[in-house]
Amino acid sequence: MLGLVLGMVRFGIEFSYTVPPCGSGLEDLRPEWVKRAVFDIHFLHFGCILFLIVLIAVIIISLCTEPIPKECLHRLTFWSRHSTEPRAPLPCDVTEEAKTPPPTAVCPSEPAPSGPPSLGRKLFNLICGVEERAGAPADASDPRRLMTDLERAKADADSLHEDPKQRVVVNVLALFTMAISLGMYVYYR
């Protein structure tokens, strides 16, 4: 948000003060600070400066906030993706005056029951190949619901396993697709 605000401030100042055309002989009415702070800095250099400002802000804010507990990070970071330990839920911010979170809370304990899917949702499911289960709700017949937290964590870690042959095929096809795209870009440029 800091980068957006600073960029919009520069954008507003740059379009608020017009530059007199070259050779027109018109007096430049822009304040001196606007000339130095906005118009003397090229927009690409401003982009680099803005990147550094946002980077410093991210580092400072990250160091000033409390880190997420390690037991909540299992399989959420690259380094812990193969962890078989159960992940604890992220703590919710619940105020003292309201002991129960409102319906729009960040961490609801159970998903809200929903009615029959809308036409748009049915179309989305049809396009994406998602099958709807008739009868019981989807989560009631889910075999994962019967698993313990440790079994569910083991299944989640195992789901990341990739067959080496499939990995090679996917990587070769990705390179082939990039080569075709690059060739088309160069040809039709």
Tab-separated table of C-alpha atoms in Angstrom:
chain	number	residue	atom	x	y	z
A	1	MET	CA	0.000	0.000	0.000
A	2	LEU	CA	2.903	2.338	0.697
A	3	GLY	CA	4.173	1.965	-2.872
A	4	LEU	CA	0.697	2.587	-4.272
A	5	VAL	CA	0.237	5.732	-2.175
A	6	LEU	CA	3.657	7.151	-3.082
A	7	GLY	CA	3.126	6.348	-6.761
A	8	MET	CA	-0.316	7.970	-6.759
A	9	VAL	CA	1.062	11.082	-5.024
A	10	ARG	CA	3.735	11.426	-7.702
A	11	PHE	CA	1.133	10.756	-10.401
A	12	GLY	CA	-1.154	13.467	-8.989
A	13	ILE	CA	1.637	16.039	-8.672
A	14	GLU	CA	2.960	15.282	-12.147
A	15	PHE	CA	-0.423	15.825	-13.773
A	16	SER	CA	-1.381	18.790	-11.581
A	17	TYR	CA	1.525	20.943	-12.701
A	18	THR	CA	1.908	21.293	-16.454
A	19	VAL	CA	5.257	21.887	-18.073
A	20	PRO	CA	5.368	24.817	-20.497
A	21	PRO	CA	6.210	23.697	-24.054
A	22	CYS	CA	9.822	24.069	-25.157
A	23	GLY	CA	10.531	27.333	-26.960
A	24	SER	CA	7.156	28.846	-26.061
A	25	GLY	CA	8.643	31.540	-23.855
A	26	LEU	CA	5.949	30.932	-21.210
A	27	GLU	CA	6.954	31.314	-17.594
A	28	ASP	CA	7.359	28.088	-15.630
A	29	LEU	CA	4.886	28.405	-12.737
A	30	ARG	CA	5.764	25.131	-11.021
A	31	PRO	CA	7.178	25.414	-7.485
A	32	GLU	CA	10.873	24.673	-7.173
A	33	TRP	CA	10.323	21.640	-4.920
A	34	VAL	CA	8.017	20.075	-7.530
A	35	LYS	CA	10.670	20.538	-10.215
A	36	ARG	CA	13.344	18.910	-8.035
A	37	ALA	CA	11.292	16.165	-6.379
A	38	VAL	CA	9.104	15.065	-9.290
A	39	PHE	CA	10.229	16.296	-12.681
A	40	ASP	CA	13.997	15.914	-12.228
A	41	ILE	CA	13.674	12.229	-11.267
A	42	HIS	CA	13.065	9.945	-14.241
A	43	PHE	CA	10.123	7.568	-13.752
A	44	LEU	CA	12.359	4.497	-14.054
A	45	HIS	CA	14.645	5.865	-11.350
A	46	PHE	CA	11.544	6.641	-9.290
A	47	GLY	CA	10.519	2.992	-9.717
A	48	CYS	CA	13.880	1.859	-8.288
A	49	ILE	CA	13.604	4.332	-5.402
A	50	LEU	CA	10.041	3.189	-4.738
A	51	PHE	CA	11.187	-0.450	-4.725
A	52	LEU	CA	13.828	0.349	-2.094
A	53	ILE	CA	11.341	2.304	0.051
A	54	VAL	CA	8.821	-0.548	-0.041
A	55	LEU	CA	11.562	-3.126	0.638
A	56	ILE	CA	12.712	-1.206	3.707
A	57	ALA	CA	9.104	-0.811	4.886
A	58	VAL	CA	8.454	-4.555	4.460
A	59	ILE	CA	11.577	-5.435	6.437
A	60	ILE	CA	10.765	-2.990	9.249
A	61	ILE	CA	7.125	-4.091	9.487
A	62	SER	CA	8.152	-7.739	9.385
A	63	LEU	CA	10.636	-7.240	12.210
A	64	CYS	CA	8.120	-5.287	14.314
A	65	THR	CA	5.296	-7.820	14.102
A	66	GLU	CA	5.009	-11.039	16.023
A	67	PRO	CA	5.964	-14.084	13.921
A	68	ILE	CA	3.497	-16.868	13.195
A	69	PRO	CA	4.069	-19.805	15.579
A	70	LYS	CA	6.121	-22.613	14.045
A	71	GLU	CA	3.386	-25.196	14.666
A	72	CYS	CA	1.122	-23.185	12.321
A	73	LEU	CA	3.641	-23.258	9.452
A	74	HIS	CA	3.868	-26.983	8.675
A	75	ARG	CA	3.496	-27.412	4.873
A	76	LEU	CA	2.975	-23.662	4.375
A	77	THR	CA	6.589	-22.791	3.577
A	78	PHE	CA	8.932	-24.285	0.995
A	79	TRP	CA	11.217	-25.696	3.672
A	80	SER	CA	8.426	-27.401	5.603
A	81	ARG	CA	6.459	-28.737	2.631
A	82	HIS	CA	7.291	-32.389	3.398
A	83	SER	CA	6.518	-32.141	7.129
A	84	THR	CA	4.242	-34.872	8.461
A	85	GLU	CA	3.390	-33.025	11.682
A	86	PRO	CA	-0.175	-31.773	12.056
A	87	ARG	CA	-0.575	-28.063	11.441
A	88	ALA	CA	-2.197	-26.003	14.179
A	89	PRO	CA	-4.765	-23.460	13.003
A	90	LEU	CA	-3.724	-19.837	12.840
A	91	PRO	CA	-4.829	-17.892	15.903
A	92	CYS	CA	-7.864	-15.656	15.401
A	93	ASP	CA	-7.942	-12.088	16.599
A	94	VAL	CA	-10.892	-12.085	18.985
A	95	THR	CA	-11.532	-8.957	21.009
A	96	GLU	CA	-12.218	-9.114	24.749
A	97	GLU	CA	-15.747	-7.726	24.499
A	98	ALA	CA	-16.827	-10.308	21.924
A	99	LYS	CA	-15.870	-13.820	22.979
A	100	THR	CA	-17.375	-15.356	19.850
A	101	PRO	CA	-16.195	-14.231	16.423
A	102	PRO	CA	-18.716	-12.528	14.151
A	103	PRO	CA	-20.037	-14.432	11.103
A	104	THR	CA	-17.462	-12.674	8.905
A	105	ALA	CA	-14.515	-13.634	11.122
A	106	VAL	CA	-11.163	-14.470	9.598
A	107	CYS	CA	-11.040	-17.949	11.164
A	108	PRO	CA	-14.469	-19.591	11.192
A	109	SER	CA	-14.464	-22.983	12.889
A	110	GLU	CA	-16.970	-24.587	10.528
A	111	PRO	CA	-17.924	-23.580	7.001
A	112	ALA	CA	-21.368	-22.058	6.736
A	113	PRO	CA	-23.959	-24.451	5.323
A	114	SER	CA	-24.912	-23.485	1.824
A	115	GLY	CA	-28.020	-24.152	-0.194
A	116	PRO	CA	-28.139	-25.626	-3.658
A	117	PRO	CA	-25.443	-24.274	-5.974
A	118	SER	CA	-26.312	-21.369	-8.226
A	119	LEU	CA	-26.399	-21.612	-12.009
A	120	GLY	CA	-23.015	-19.869	-12.224
A	121	ARG	CA	-21.510	-22.334	-9.760
A	122	LYS	CA	-22.975	-25.277	-11.704
A	123	LEU	CA	-21.480	-23.875	-14.918
A	124	PHE	CA	-18.115	-23.386	-13.207
A	125	ASN	CA	-18.208	-26.968	-11.892
A	126	LEU	CA	-19.109	-28.255	-15.360
A	127	ILE	CA	-16.252	-26.370	-17.040
A	128	CYS	CA	-13.716	-27.405	-14.396
A	129	GLY	CA	-14.865	-31.032	-14.283
A	130	VAL	CA	-15.988	-30.954	-10.660
A	131	GLU	CA	-18.632	-33.553	-9.890
A	132	GLU	CA	-21.338	-32.804	-7.376
A	133	ARG	CA	-22.265	-35.584	-4.991
A	134	ALA	CA	-25.914	-36.434	-4.723
A	135	GLY	CA	-27.465	-37.017	-1.345
A	136	ALA	CA	-25.233	-36.190	1.629
A	137	PRO	CA	-23.199	-32.996	1.765
A	138	ALA	CA	-19.690	-33.224	0.356
A	139	ASP	CA	-17.901	-32.931	3.699
A	140	ALA	CA	-20.010	-35.656	5.411
A	141	SER	CA	-18.836	-38.346	2.985
A	142	ASP	CA	-15.259	-37.071	2.903
A	143	PRO	CA	-12.903	-39.853	4.083
A	144	ARG	CA	-10.465	-37.214	5.388
A	145	ARG	CA	-13.028	-36.257	7.996
A	146	LEU	CA	-12.568	-39.656	9.647
A	147	MET	CA	-8.767	-39.292	9.794
A	148	THR	CA	-6.857	-38.080	12.818
A	149	ASP	CA	-4.794	-34.908	12.542
A	150	LEU	CA	-1.606	-36.971	12.277
A	151	GLU	CA	-3.023	-39.162	9.486
A	152	ARG	CA	-4.279	-36.084	7.633
A	153	ALA	CA	-0.846	-34.430	7.923
A	154	LYS	CA	0.851	-37.586	6.592
A	155	ALA	CA	-1.600	-37.712	3.661
A	156	ASP	CA	-0.961	-34.027	2.913
A	157	ALA	CA	2.803	-34.549	2.908
A	158	ASP	CA	2.472	-37.655	0.704
A	159	SER	CA	0.337	-35.766	-1.801
A	160	LEU	CA	3.377	-33.642	-2.682
A	161	HIS	CA	5.296	-36.657	-3.946
A	162	GLU	CA	6.016	-36.388	-7.653
A	163	ASP	CA	7.012	-39.243	-9.920
A	164	PRO	CA	10.488	-38.461	-11.364
A	165	LYS	CA	9.445	-39.532	-14.882
A	166	GLN	CA	6.398	-37.261	-14.814
A	167	ARG	CA	8.532	-34.399	-13.510
A	168	VAL	CA	10.934	-34.761	-16.461
A	169	VAL	CA	8.054	-34.911	-18.954
A	170	VAL	CA	6.394	-31.820	-17.469
A	171	ASN	CA	9.673	-29.865	-17.411
A	172	VAL	CA	10.510	-30.791	-21.019
A	173	LEU	CA	7.018	-29.807	-22.175
A	174	ALA	CA	7.284	-26.525	-20.262
A	175	LEU	CA	10.589	-25.743	-21.993
A	176	PHE	CA	9.070	-26.701	-25.342
A	177	THR	CA	6.092	-24.411	-24.733
A	178	MET	CA	8.383	-21.520	-23.753
A	179	ALA	CA	10.497	-22.073	-26.873
A	180	ILE	CA	7.388	-22.043	-29.092
A	181	SER	CA	6.126	-18.872	-27.372
A	182	LEU	CA	9.496	-17.163	-27.761
A	183	GLY	CA	9.667	-18.189	-31.415
A	184	MET	CA	6.182	-16.819	-32.079
A	185	TYR	CA	7.036	-13.588	-30.243
A	186	VAL	CA	10.206	-13.089	-32.306
A	187	TYR	CA	8.512	-14.007	-35.582
A	188	TYR	CA	5.412	-11.829	-35.147
A	189	ARG	CA	7.110	-8.889	-33.452
